[in-house]
Amino acid sequence: MDLKNLLNKEQYNAVVTIDGPLLILAGAGSGKTRVLTYRIAHMIKDLSIYPSKILAITFTNKAAGEMKDRVRKLVGKEADNMWISTFHSSCVRILRREIDKLGYNKNFAIYDSYDQKVLVKQCMEELNIDDKFISDREIINKISNQKDNLISPTKYKNKVGNNKNDRLDKIADVYILYQKKLKNNNALDFDDLIYKTVQLFKENSDVLEFYQRKFKYIMVDEYQDTNKSQYELIRLLAKEHKNICVVGDDDQCIYEWRGADIRNILDFEKDYPAAKIIKLEQNYRSKGNILKAANDIIKNNSERKTKILRTENEDGDKIKLYKAYSDIDEGMYVSNEIKKLCRTENRKYRDFAILYRTNAQSRVFEDTFMKNNIPYRIIGGLKFYDRKEIKDIMSYLKFINNPLDDVSLKRIINEPKRSIGNTTVDKIQKFAISMNECMYSVLLDIEEVINLPKRSITSIKKFVSLINSFIRSKDEISVSSLIKEILESTGYLDKLKTSKDADSVSRIENLKELVSAAVEFENSSEDRSLSAFLEKVTLVSDIDNFDENSDTVVIMTVHSAKGLEFPVVFMVGMENGIFPGSQSLDNPGEMEESRRLCYVGITRAKEKLYMTSAETRRIFGRMVSYGQSDFIDEISSSLKEYDNGGRENFRNKPSLHNTFSLMSKVDNKMSYGLQNKTINKVESKNENELKLENIKAGIKVKHNKFGIGTIVSVNKNGSGIKLTIAFDKRGIKNLMYGVAQLEAV
């Protein structure tokens, strides 16, 4: 391959550097996928390295599929002999071969977030933990965090025991029981896939040595997004040969809130002192002014490696700023601009993306787009595999594949209705727990083990007979045929056909789509087993289903947009308190992550970028007024222009970083003023609302979510008044006065 003519100088150096540790700092739009694919092709075609010796790790199935397709075009079918997959898919592949060494069967189930929640709730019930004291979501997040940091249930229990914190102690008890139940169900949750692989390697040196020999060359994409468990997995695999190439951009580390550790990429040279560093700074995606704006913002971060994006593209339009009267006005402006650009520049709806900080901001744009007949789709809404009818049939498939899976059994045992009520299921479950057996084992001998009504026993026997027939069929027929058999034999499809519910037709269509998905899987996969299908479905992410050819406006969070690009981008809700969020304003570390998120949003735009804000908007039912985002102020004035019909003076409105603006409601009209420069007052109809003059340590207050609490401390600073409150049942919280709804008690 004539690499010098195919790549720029920096890309070429990255492609031909094969041996030893290599850090490729790839700025947004700098062609990192091109570098990775040509690097693999160079290794296989020019250096005659066996494809099976190469492991390439990405973060999404979409990225893995794209990379594999590109490599296949360069080297042919040899690409099929190497591993190009996500962290989780690679770990599943290893665990399917080796997990028996950890005491699991190789046909283990992979629990999704729904299954995980069901099991955690069951643990809470058995341990008599009130969900008003600790929510299942808090427990799930805490357990996930421990696994990401490779902390076992026993280790966590010992750690929190020393702190004498009753709340954390109960979470530790749930963690212990939850992990025990997972193993009894022969199941792993999503975090376990990496956690258990690392455990496997650390406890079985022969297994680790096998995979170290197998993968002589390792490449990791999006290295800035790795957490501790992913970092440790790669460290173990690369320890023998140290031929590790990581590609990433510290300026695009936006997942610290879910465990990503930016130090992994910033400290790469400390882990590998002999590492070579190559910077890819030439951007092939965006117009010049867009890149200059991105550089203006990100240079304000201190925790970063210095690099400046450059491009040979023309400067293009300035960044358009719009200061709306309200969030409704903001939605109308975006709609009108999309209509105008479609009309005057012959653009398609798929050219546009609306990016926001939180999913709650989507409603106004949905309403406005519907009124204006603008087709749209939301990335991050209800996923196909989260719909009830799909989860029901998927639970049948999971249980058929793994009869130890009590969570899936409980979902399907009376779906559709077959006279096996909750009371009967509870009896079966309690007996199974007492005998330390799975529930299906109890069902197989139902007459002998539990005293139940004859009608229930008859229904259970029919159910068992049905499941046994499916289990016998699973290795003899295709997955799509098995799904059809389940739909027909269980009466699930007939129930929907005779139902008078308005959504029955759409549910039937969804089930047909599930059959189509199975057929597509059978046509495109070498391994057509039920286990392989379940893995593919469980590991799919929302962004994997993104269809860039669908002619609709895309609405999504900035987090979801990472890795994508659009000709025209609207970054909406650019206000202090929203983007950046209010918590970021007092925390330098969080502010840097918010700035990186803004940088990611800006660099999604290829040709045009809009940044909009609103003087007032409704949040959680209340009207609030925030200042324009500090991030807009960080962009040089020569790069931006207001599109407000002479309302440019709004850019000088005080930012939340210096002052909270005030708003009060008088005779249904909004009047603005700076009655108090440190408080953001919101519309309120509550006579008991906590007054500013009553705020002091020691007084009792009430919060609509956290309940009754006592103010511990009052801290006045440049961004408002922060209250530290010890709530009776929800622990200590830090809240901003004027933002949190507080009542005097």
XYZ file of C-alpha atoms in Angstrom:
745
model
C 0.000 0.000 0.000
C 1.218 3.490 -0.865
C 0.615 4.828 2.639
C 2.475 8.130 2.187
C 0.042 9.245 -0.500
C -2.994 7.999 1.409
C -2.243 9.648 4.754
C -0.932 12.919 6.147
C 2.466 12.956 7.896
C 1.137 12.373 11.431
C -1.286 9.684 10.306
C 1.499 7.902 8.415
C 3.778 7.883 11.480
C 0.969 6.424 13.579
C 0.241 3.690 11.021
C 3.840 2.488 10.613
C 4.722 2.571 14.346
C 3.902 -1.029 15.311
C 6.204 -2.256 18.071
C 6.096 -0.929 21.612
C 3.602 1.356 23.373
C 2.017 4.108 21.259
C -0.344 6.925 22.277
C -2.232 8.544 19.391
C -3.852 11.792 20.517
C -6.576 12.126 17.908
C -8.434 15.417 17.839
C -12.079 15.520 16.755
C -12.523 14.747 13.057
C -8.823 13.978 12.548
C -9.361 10.580 10.878
C -8.588 8.229 13.759
C -10.702 5.389 12.304
C -8.774 5.756 9.053
C -5.504 5.509 11.003
C -6.631 2.417 12.920
C -7.882 0.569 9.838
C -4.781 1.362 7.759
C -2.583 0.396 10.708
C -4.277 -3.023 10.864
C -4.078 -3.428 7.085
C -0.370 -2.488 7.130
C 0.300 -5.102 9.823
C -1.476 -7.839 7.882
C -0.512 -7.049 4.267
C 2.902 -5.413 4.569
C 4.295 -7.036 7.733
C 2.589 -10.452 7.360
C 1.339 -10.454 10.951
C -1.321 -13.094 11.496
C -4.748 -11.409 11.949
C -5.512 -13.660 14.935
C -2.618 -11.985 16.787
C -4.413 -8.631 16.693
C -7.051 -7.406 19.163
C -8.844 -4.133 18.385
C -11.198 -2.770 21.048
C -13.873 -0.110 20.513
C -16.700 1.209 22.692
C -19.732 0.641 20.446
C -20.870 -2.135 18.135
C -21.412 0.518 15.469
C -17.758 1.581 15.636
C -16.586 -2.039 15.673
C -18.721 -2.903 12.640
C -17.508 0.118 10.708
C -13.875 -0.667 11.486
C -14.241 -4.313 10.487
C -15.911 -3.361 7.190
C -13.113 -0.935 6.355
C -10.386 -3.469 7.200
C -12.157 -6.114 5.119
C -12.129 -3.774 2.108
C -8.367 -3.339 2.535
C -7.254 -6.914 3.278
C -10.179 -9.127 2.286
C -11.541 -12.068 4.284
C -8.450 -12.232 6.471
C -10.112 -9.513 8.552
C -12.559 -12.145 9.821
C -9.708 -13.914 11.638
C -9.026 -11.023 14.010
C -10.976 -9.696 16.957
C -12.513 -6.264 16.329
C -15.166 -5.757 18.977
C -16.286 -3.837 22.041
C -14.857 -4.399 25.510
C -17.994 -6.256 26.541
C -18.242 -8.420 23.425
C -14.605 -9.447 23.719
C -15.087 -10.350 27.373
C -18.218 -12.396 26.609
C -16.231 -14.314 24.012
C -13.518 -15.102 26.564
C -15.996 -15.981 29.312
C -17.972 -18.365 27.074
C -14.769 -20.399 26.824
C -13.379 -19.990 30.325
C -16.047 -19.039 32.885
C -16.381 -22.583 34.234
C -13.110 -21.862 36.046
C -15.079 -19.331 38.135
C -17.855 -21.815 38.916
C -20.389 -20.722 36.263
C -21.900 -22.694 33.397
C -20.897 -21.533 29.933
C -24.516 -20.830 28.931
C -24.742 -17.980 31.479
C -27.393 -15.300 31.015
C -26.536 -11.612 30.655
C -28.892 -9.456 32.708
C -29.960 -6.100 31.325
C -30.956 -3.111 33.472
C -34.521 -4.424 33.913
C -33.359 -7.848 35.104
C -30.834 -6.195 37.389
C -33.513 -4.002 38.957
C -35.810 -6.988 39.580
C -33.040 -8.914 41.315
C -31.961 -5.952 43.461
C -35.563 -5.376 44.555
C -35.805 -9.043 45.525
C -32.635 -8.692 47.617
C -34.034 -5.577 49.298
C -37.226 -7.414 50.218
C -35.316 -10.345 51.700
C -33.133 -7.972 53.726
C -36.128 -5.838 54.824
C -34.697 -2.651 53.321
C -37.311 0.072 52.797
C -36.992 1.612 49.331
C -37.923 4.959 50.903
C -34.695 4.764 52.905
C -32.520 3.598 50.015
C -33.760 3.463 46.406
C -32.995 0.525 44.131
C -31.395 2.961 41.680
C -28.941 4.187 44.327
C -28.005 0.593 45.183
C -27.574 -0.397 41.521
C -25.355 2.633 40.868
C -23.264 1.908 43.949
C -22.800 -1.766 42.996
C -21.881 -0.777 39.439
C -19.315 1.673 40.772
C -17.705 -1.014 42.942
C -17.420 -3.417 40.009
C -15.951 -0.708 37.780
C -13.318 -0.222 40.478
C -12.782 -3.993 40.922
C -14.074 -4.001 44.504
C -15.658 -7.322 45.515
C -18.762 -7.566 47.764
C -16.672 -8.752 50.718
C -14.071 -6.029 50.250
C -16.794 -3.382 50.027
C -18.506 -4.738 53.145
C -15.252 -4.511 55.086
C -14.579 -0.998 53.795
C -17.971 0.468 54.759
C -17.997 -1.448 58.045
C -15.064 0.651 59.212
C -17.024 3.845 58.451
C -19.979 2.791 60.608
C -22.412 4.128 58.011
C -25.720 2.250 58.299
C -26.823 3.284 54.809
C -23.671 2.028 53.087
C -23.675 -1.073 55.286
C -27.117 -2.033 53.981
C -25.991 -1.418 50.390
C -23.039 -3.741 51.057
C -25.450 -6.421 52.317
C -27.481 -6.101 49.116
C -24.282 -6.314 47.034
C -23.302 -9.579 48.751
C -26.752 -11.152 48.342
C -27.179 -9.799 44.800
C -23.905 -11.330 43.650
C -24.833 -14.646 45.277
C -28.189 -14.673 43.468
C -26.539 -13.818 40.164
C -24.321 -16.867 40.493
C -27.260 -19.080 41.543
C -29.097 -17.881 38.431
C -25.991 -18.535 36.328
C -26.142 -14.914 35.262
C -23.848 -11.898 34.890
C -24.872 -8.285 34.788
C -23.307 -5.855 32.308
C -20.552 -4.732 34.702
C -19.686 -8.356 35.494
C -18.567 -9.004 31.929
C -15.350 -7.042 32.442
C -15.136 -7.513 36.225
C -15.297 -11.316 35.911
C -12.826 -11.402 33.022
C -10.290 -9.491 35.101
C -10.997 -11.881 38.005
C -10.531 -14.831 35.657
C -7.135 -13.549 34.519
C -5.919 -12.751 38.025
C -6.965 -16.111 39.457
C -5.847 -18.256 36.500
C -2.366 -17.407 35.286
C -2.481 -20.088 32.591
C -5.604 -18.497 31.053
C -4.012 -15.041 31.141
C -0.816 -16.365 29.536
C -2.836 -17.971 26.743
C -4.529 -14.682 25.825
C -1.282 -12.732 26.231
C 0.311 -15.064 23.661
C -2.742 -14.913 21.429
C -2.977 -11.105 21.331
C 0.537 -9.900 20.601
C -0.767 -6.569 19.270
C -3.503 -4.646 21.064
C -5.306 -1.489 19.949
C -7.836 0.451 22.027
C -10.050 3.190 20.623
C -11.540 6.006 22.772
C -8.993 5.293 25.500
C -10.007 8.441 27.395
C -13.339 6.750 28.203
C -11.871 3.702 29.943
C -12.627 3.067 33.609
C -10.468 1.187 36.117
C -11.685 -2.314 35.208
C -11.188 -1.698 31.465
C -7.773 -0.188 32.140
C -6.776 -3.230 34.209
C -8.043 -5.653 31.554
C -5.884 -4.020 28.886
C -2.905 -3.718 31.248
C -3.000 -7.456 31.954
C -3.299 -8.434 28.293
C -0.500 -6.088 27.166
C 1.865 -6.865 30.032
C 3.829 -9.539 28.140
C 4.588 -7.850 24.795
C 3.731 -4.186 25.509
C 2.704 -3.730 21.869
C -0.199 -1.535 22.914
C -1.589 1.273 20.794
C -4.229 3.491 22.417
C -6.137 6.144 20.524
C -8.086 8.880 22.208
C -8.624 12.535 22.950
C -8.458 13.809 26.513
C -10.519 16.798 25.351
C -13.403 14.408 24.645
C -13.465 12.639 28.023
C -17.127 13.203 28.937
C -18.036 10.086 30.900
C -16.350 10.653 34.268
C -19.827 10.585 35.838
C -20.074 6.913 34.911
C -16.545 5.900 35.837
C -14.269 7.021 32.984
C -10.880 8.076 34.342
C -9.132 10.789 32.338
C -5.884 9.931 34.155
C -5.688 6.719 32.089
C -4.840 8.717 28.978
C -3.060 11.625 30.691
C -0.740 9.227 32.561
C -0.110 6.789 29.689
C 3.594 7.683 29.588
C 3.902 6.925 33.314
C 2.520 3.418 32.715
C 4.700 2.974 29.617
C 7.843 5.160 29.895
C 9.006 4.062 26.443
C 5.768 5.240 24.827
C 5.790 7.202 21.607
C 3.225 10.034 21.321
C 1.733 11.186 18.019
C -0.790 14.026 17.763
C -3.436 14.128 15.026
C -4.466 17.789 14.868
C -5.658 18.214 11.297
C -9.459 18.174 11.189
C -11.229 16.972 8.038
C -14.783 17.501 9.283
C -15.576 21.092 10.227
C -15.340 24.576 8.768
C -12.615 26.840 10.166
C -14.741 29.068 12.392
C -16.307 26.067 14.098
C -12.876 24.672 14.937
C -11.607 28.042 16.167
C -14.612 28.263 18.505
C -13.894 24.764 19.813
C -10.244 25.689 20.405
C -11.282 28.904 22.183
C -13.359 26.963 24.672
C -11.197 23.917 25.379
C -7.996 25.913 25.942
C -9.506 27.070 29.257
C -9.122 23.547 30.696
C -5.988 22.851 32.697
C -6.230 19.025 32.793
C -5.322 18.367 29.173
C -2.501 17.700 26.734
C -1.839 20.709 24.539
C -3.068 20.416 20.971
C -4.792 22.766 18.539
C -7.168 21.593 15.829
C -6.483 22.990 12.384
C -8.116 22.561 9.000
C -7.596 23.373 5.342
C -11.354 23.945 5.000
C -12.664 27.486 4.504
C -13.770 29.480 7.567
C -17.466 29.276 6.687
C -20.265 31.063 8.558
C -19.873 32.534 11.999
C -21.491 30.740 14.912
C -25.100 31.918 15.095
C -26.320 32.877 18.590
C -29.994 33.265 19.451
C -31.338 34.543 22.772
C -34.994 33.495 22.960
C -37.685 35.023 25.169
C -38.623 31.527 26.391
C -37.977 27.856 25.741
C -41.081 27.844 23.489
C -39.605 30.726 21.487
C -36.320 28.791 21.322
C -38.151 25.771 19.864
C -39.941 27.949 17.301
C -36.672 29.595 16.244
C -35.006 26.228 15.649
C -38.031 24.986 13.678
C -38.093 28.111 11.521
C -34.364 27.924 10.813
C -34.642 24.279 9.755
C -37.551 25.109 7.423
C -35.660 28.103 6.028
C -32.434 26.162 5.356
C -34.376 23.321 3.713
C -36.016 25.898 1.461
C -33.077 28.208 0.685
C -30.156 25.739 0.712
C -32.018 22.612 -0.425
C -31.029 20.755 2.754
C -32.521 17.453 3.909
C -33.957 16.936 7.394
C -31.201 14.411 8.119
C -28.677 17.274 7.860
C -29.838 18.661 11.225
C -29.131 17.639 14.813
C -30.537 19.191 18.000
C -28.123 18.638 20.886
C -29.009 19.329 24.501
C -27.590 18.656 27.961
C -30.497 16.611 29.393
C -33.273 14.462 27.897
C -35.915 16.578 29.660
C -35.247 19.357 27.122
C -36.618 17.318 24.222
C -40.331 17.903 24.874
C -40.480 21.501 23.596
C -38.761 20.528 20.345
C -41.006 17.495 19.874
C -44.106 19.668 20.305
C -42.788 22.347 17.956
C -41.666 19.895 15.281
C -45.047 18.141 15.314
C -46.838 21.459 14.866
C -44.553 22.345 11.960
C -44.650 18.910 10.302
C -40.916 18.389 10.745
C -40.053 14.663 10.920
C -37.773 13.836 13.828
C -36.442 10.957 15.898
C -35.065 10.918 19.399
C -31.920 8.958 20.192
C -32.128 7.873 23.814
C -35.884 7.414 24.107
C -37.608 4.060 24.713
C -35.424 1.478 23.037
C -36.922 -1.283 20.912
C -35.712 -4.027 23.249
C -37.148 -2.186 26.272
C -40.751 -2.490 25.060
C -42.919 -4.827 27.139
C -43.843 -7.289 24.425
C -40.216 -7.567 23.278
C -38.925 -8.064 26.823
C -41.566 -10.769 27.380
C -40.438 -12.840 24.398
C -36.770 -12.139 25.107
C -37.341 -13.474 28.642
C -38.723 -16.687 27.140
C -35.582 -16.982 25.031
C -33.291 -16.239 27.973
C -34.977 -18.843 30.141
C -35.003 -21.490 27.417
C -31.263 -20.918 27.038
C -30.599 -20.899 30.802
C -33.263 -22.579 33.032
C -31.394 -21.384 36.137
C -32.535 -17.825 35.358
C -35.185 -17.120 38.027
C -35.654 -13.484 36.960
C -36.740 -14.438 33.446
C -38.885 -17.279 34.795
C -40.832 -14.934 37.070
C -41.566 -12.649 34.120
C -42.941 -15.369 31.819
C -44.573 -17.880 34.170
C -47.913 -16.075 33.934
C -47.421 -14.182 30.678
C -49.834 -14.551 29.004
C -52.202 -15.300 31.892
C -52.292 -18.993 32.775
C -53.727 -19.041 36.330
C -50.374 -18.920 38.115
C -50.803 -15.911 40.397
C -48.294 -13.893 42.413
C -49.097 -15.780 45.626
C -48.220 -19.091 43.985
C -45.027 -17.662 42.484
C -43.985 -16.267 45.879
C -44.461 -19.691 47.494
C -42.361 -21.339 44.785
C -39.628 -18.730 45.140
C -39.468 -18.973 48.949
C -39.288 -22.765 48.787
C -36.534 -22.608 46.167
C -34.539 -20.204 48.344
C -34.960 -22.440 51.392
C -33.701 -25.447 49.408
C -30.960 -23.420 47.676
C -32.326 -24.476 44.281
C -33.490 -22.633 41.204
C -37.235 -22.113 40.800
C -37.484 -24.326 37.722
C -36.136 -27.270 39.705
C -39.067 -26.781 42.086
C -41.521 -26.599 39.179
C -40.317 -29.926 37.815
C -41.434 -31.664 41.037
C -44.270 -29.307 41.924
C -46.677 -31.923 43.302
C -44.110 -33.324 45.702
C -42.633 -30.165 47.167
C -45.352 -27.578 47.701
C -48.967 -27.751 48.774
C -50.807 -25.801 46.070
C -54.381 -25.786 44.705
C -54.995 -28.402 42.031
C -55.765 -25.708 39.440
C -52.366 -24.060 40.012
C -50.547 -27.398 39.791
C -52.297 -28.209 36.497
C -51.315 -24.806 35.062
C -47.717 -25.212 36.218
C -47.478 -28.667 34.619
C -48.701 -27.265 31.298
C -46.169 -24.452 31.541
C -43.331 -26.877 32.323
C -44.329 -29.089 29.398
C -44.342 -26.058 27.107
C -40.905 -24.875 28.268
C -39.433 -28.375 27.937
C -40.651 -28.545 24.350
C -38.946 -25.208 23.630
C -35.716 -26.383 25.277
C -35.724 -29.507 23.065
C -36.315 -27.369 19.979
C -33.740 -24.632 20.607
C -30.813 -26.536 19.054
C -32.866 -28.008 16.219
C -34.576 -24.921 14.756
C -33.484 -21.363 13.983
C -33.935 -18.516 16.459
C -36.568 -16.877 14.251
C -38.526 -20.151 14.096
C -38.240 -20.514 17.862
C -39.666 -17.017 18.362
C -42.591 -17.860 16.064
C -43.186 -21.088 17.977
C -43.207 -19.214 21.304
C -45.655 -16.614 19.981
C -48.032 -19.281 18.710
C -47.728 -22.041 21.328
C -48.031 -19.717 24.330
C -51.029 -17.897 22.893
C -49.161 -14.594 23.205
C -49.937 -13.516 19.635
C -53.599 -14.594 19.840
C -54.005 -12.553 23.009
C -52.811 -9.413 21.214
C -54.954 -10.105 18.138
C -58.120 -10.338 20.230
C -57.208 -7.448 22.538
C -59.125 -4.188 22.323
C -56.182 -2.127 23.577
C -55.281 0.720 21.253
C -51.602 -0.241 21.100
C -52.138 -3.932 20.282
C -51.545 -3.437 16.559
C -48.226 -1.665 17.138
C -47.182 -4.408 19.590
C -47.845 -7.066 16.959
C -45.767 -5.044 14.489
C -42.940 -4.870 17.041
C -43.010 -8.656 17.458
C -42.850 -9.083 13.684
C -39.824 -6.793 13.746
C -38.242 -9.032 16.394
C -38.636 -12.012 14.048
C -37.059 -9.907 11.276
C -34.146 -9.042 13.577
C -33.612 -12.766 14.215
C -33.663 -13.524 10.471
C -31.145 -10.726 9.843
C -28.949 -12.177 12.606
C -29.117 -15.640 11.006
C -28.131 -14.240 7.617
C -25.155 -12.255 8.904
C -23.644 -14.356 11.718
C -21.388 -17.378 11.654
C -22.621 -18.456 15.090
C -26.414 -18.717 14.715
C -27.072 -20.184 18.153
C -29.612 -18.841 20.611
C -26.766 -17.816 22.951
C -25.154 -15.744 20.206
C -28.456 -14.006 19.395
C -29.052 -13.148 23.066
C -25.540 -11.743 23.362
C -25.968 -9.568 20.315
C -29.264 -8.159 21.563
C -28.085 -7.611 25.138
C -24.902 -5.816 24.119
C -26.513 -3.535 21.554
C -26.554 0.150 22.505
C -29.022 2.804 21.424
C -26.540 4.543 19.170
C -25.845 1.248 17.345
C -29.301 1.583 15.774
C -28.658 5.100 14.486
C -29.554 5.233 10.797
C -27.831 8.220 9.224
C -29.790 7.795 5.977
C -33.221 8.255 7.561
C -34.505 11.686 6.497
C -35.421 13.034 9.919
C -34.050 15.662 12.259
C -32.094 13.965 15.060
C -32.726 15.017 18.656
C -30.266 13.756 21.272
C -28.048 14.598 24.223
C -24.502 15.727 23.530
C -23.298 12.539 25.237
C -25.207 10.421 22.697
C -23.830 12.448 19.783
C -20.197 11.609 20.474
C -18.689 9.981 17.389
C -21.349 11.384 15.038
C -21.305 14.393 12.721
C -23.953 16.556 11.056
C -23.878 19.391 8.515
C -25.941 21.646 10.819
C -25.969 21.477 14.614
C -28.157 23.372 17.088
C -26.754 23.383 20.622
C -29.756 24.446 22.689
C -30.258 25.448 26.313
C -26.876 27.177 26.479
C -27.420 28.749 29.893
C -25.538 28.621 33.161
C -27.453 26.206 35.339
C -28.179 23.980 32.334
C -25.034 23.897 30.209
C -22.906 24.016 32.303
C -25.094 22.580 35.053
C -25.368 24.439 38.362
C -23.180 21.866 40.138
C -20.320 22.499 37.714
C -20.110 26.186 38.595
C -18.655 25.526 42.045
C -16.558 22.493 41.106
C -13.509 23.059 38.872
C -13.291 19.358 37.943
C -16.940 19.160 36.889
C -16.601 22.480 35.059
C -13.746 21.025 33.005
C -15.867 18.005 32.085
C -18.772 20.301 31.109
C -16.356 22.278 28.953
C -15.187 19.059 27.283
C -18.839 18.193 26.658
C -19.356 21.580 25.011
C -16.249 20.953 22.885
C -17.693 17.605 21.771
C -20.991 19.260 20.844
C -19.320 22.000 18.796
C -17.116 19.556 16.893
C -20.153 17.519 15.755
C -20.934 20.389 13.337
C -19.500 20.278 9.833
C -20.848 23.427 8.176
C -23.112 25.468 10.454
C -23.363 25.806 14.225
C -26.134 27.483 16.209
C -26.038 28.056 19.975
C -29.333 29.089 21.549
C -30.483 30.095 25.019
C -33.667 31.441 26.599
C -34.403 34.226 29.076
C -36.962 32.001 30.803
C -37.803 28.325 30.654
C -39.922 25.863 32.576
C -37.987 23.259 34.542
C -39.844 20.649 36.612
C -42.994 22.761 36.338
C -41.389 26.009 37.522
C -40.332 29.049 35.551
C -36.650 29.913 35.940
C -34.317 32.513 34.478
C -30.637 31.766 33.902
C -27.833 33.809 32.382
C -26.308 32.917 29.041
C -23.678 30.164 29.225
C -20.137 31.171 30.119
C -19.010 28.877 27.299
C -20.492 31.271 24.748
C -18.498 34.108 26.347
C -15.299 32.064 25.882
C -15.710 32.144 22.082
C -13.930 35.077 20.419
C -16.342 37.810 19.356
C -14.995 37.660 15.787
C -16.310 34.089 15.449
C -19.935 34.634 16.499
C -22.919 36.803 15.656
C -26.370 37.239 17.162
C -29.435 36.355 15.149
C -31.885 38.227 17.371
C -33.208 41.075 15.282
C -31.390 43.763 17.214
C -31.485 42.027 20.619
C -27.712 41.732 20.902
C -27.747 43.475 24.288
C -28.827 40.205 25.890
C -25.319 38.847 25.483
C -24.307 41.230 28.275
C -26.795 39.760 30.718
C -24.957 38.767 33.944
C -23.928 35.124 33.890
C -24.855 32.669 36.614
C -21.169 32.325 37.376
C -21.285 35.837 38.828
C -24.901 36.292 39.756
C -28.258 34.562 39.691
C -30.916 36.624 37.895
C -34.267 37.178 39.553
C -37.745 36.591 38.270
C -41.088 37.060 39.940
C -44.613 36.561 38.657
C -47.029 39.503 38.840
C -50.507 39.286 37.333
C -49.334 36.510 34.974
C -46.637 38.793 33.529
C -42.926 38.322 34.080
C -40.880 41.257 35.322
C -37.111 41.096 35.566
C -34.675 42.748 37.946
C -31.659 42.152 40.046
C -33.370 42.539 43.442
C -30.728 40.282 44.937
C -27.522 39.601 43.047
C -26.871 36.214 44.567
C -30.281 34.565 44.324
C -32.091 32.976 41.406
C -35.710 33.364 42.491
C -38.274 31.169 40.748
C -42.001 31.388 40.289
C -43.791 30.036 43.342
C -47.342 29.665 44.541
C -46.274 28.122 47.841
C -46.928 30.322 50.871
C -44.637 28.140 53.005
C -41.624 28.589 50.735
C -38.444 29.175 52.723
C -37.691 32.908 52.876
C -34.183 34.280 52.463
C -34.274 36.068 55.807
C -35.089 32.786 57.620
C -32.091 30.867 56.355
C -29.680 29.847 59.087
C -28.025 26.723 60.452
C -30.202 24.618 62.726
C -33.640 25.318 61.233
C -35.897 22.571 59.882
C -36.889 22.545 56.210
C -38.907 20.302 53.913
C -37.957 19.207 50.382
C -40.532 17.699 48.035
C -38.251 14.727 47.261
C -35.932 14.334 50.257
C -38.454 15.082 53.027
C -37.676 16.766 56.364
C -34.137 17.894 57.135
C -32.018 20.302 59.158
C -29.780 22.992 57.677
C -26.227 22.184 58.755
C -24.400 25.078 57.121
C -25.006 28.106 54.876
C -22.347 29.084 52.356
C -22.690 32.303 50.341
C -20.467 32.571 47.282
C -20.364 34.088 43.828
C -22.893 31.666 42.369
C -25.551 31.883 45.084
C -26.292 30.390 48.472
C -25.387 26.758 48.982
C -27.181 24.928 51.791
C -25.865 21.756 53.378
C -28.892 19.895 54.727
C -29.035 16.671 56.760
C -32.279 14.946 55.765
C -33.823 12.547 58.245
C -34.177 9.686 55.773
C -32.044 10.622 52.756
C -28.718 11.655 54.262
C -26.745 14.865 53.660
C -27.395 16.884 50.476
C -25.904 20.105 49.088
C -28.616 22.273 47.501
C -28.744 25.756 46.013
C -31.303 28.081 47.597
C -33.716 29.322 44.959
C -33.136 26.264 42.763
C -34.240 23.595 45.245
C -37.875 23.714 46.380
C -37.646 24.187 50.139
C -40.395 24.899 52.634
C -40.140 26.206 56.177
C -41.273 23.657 58.779
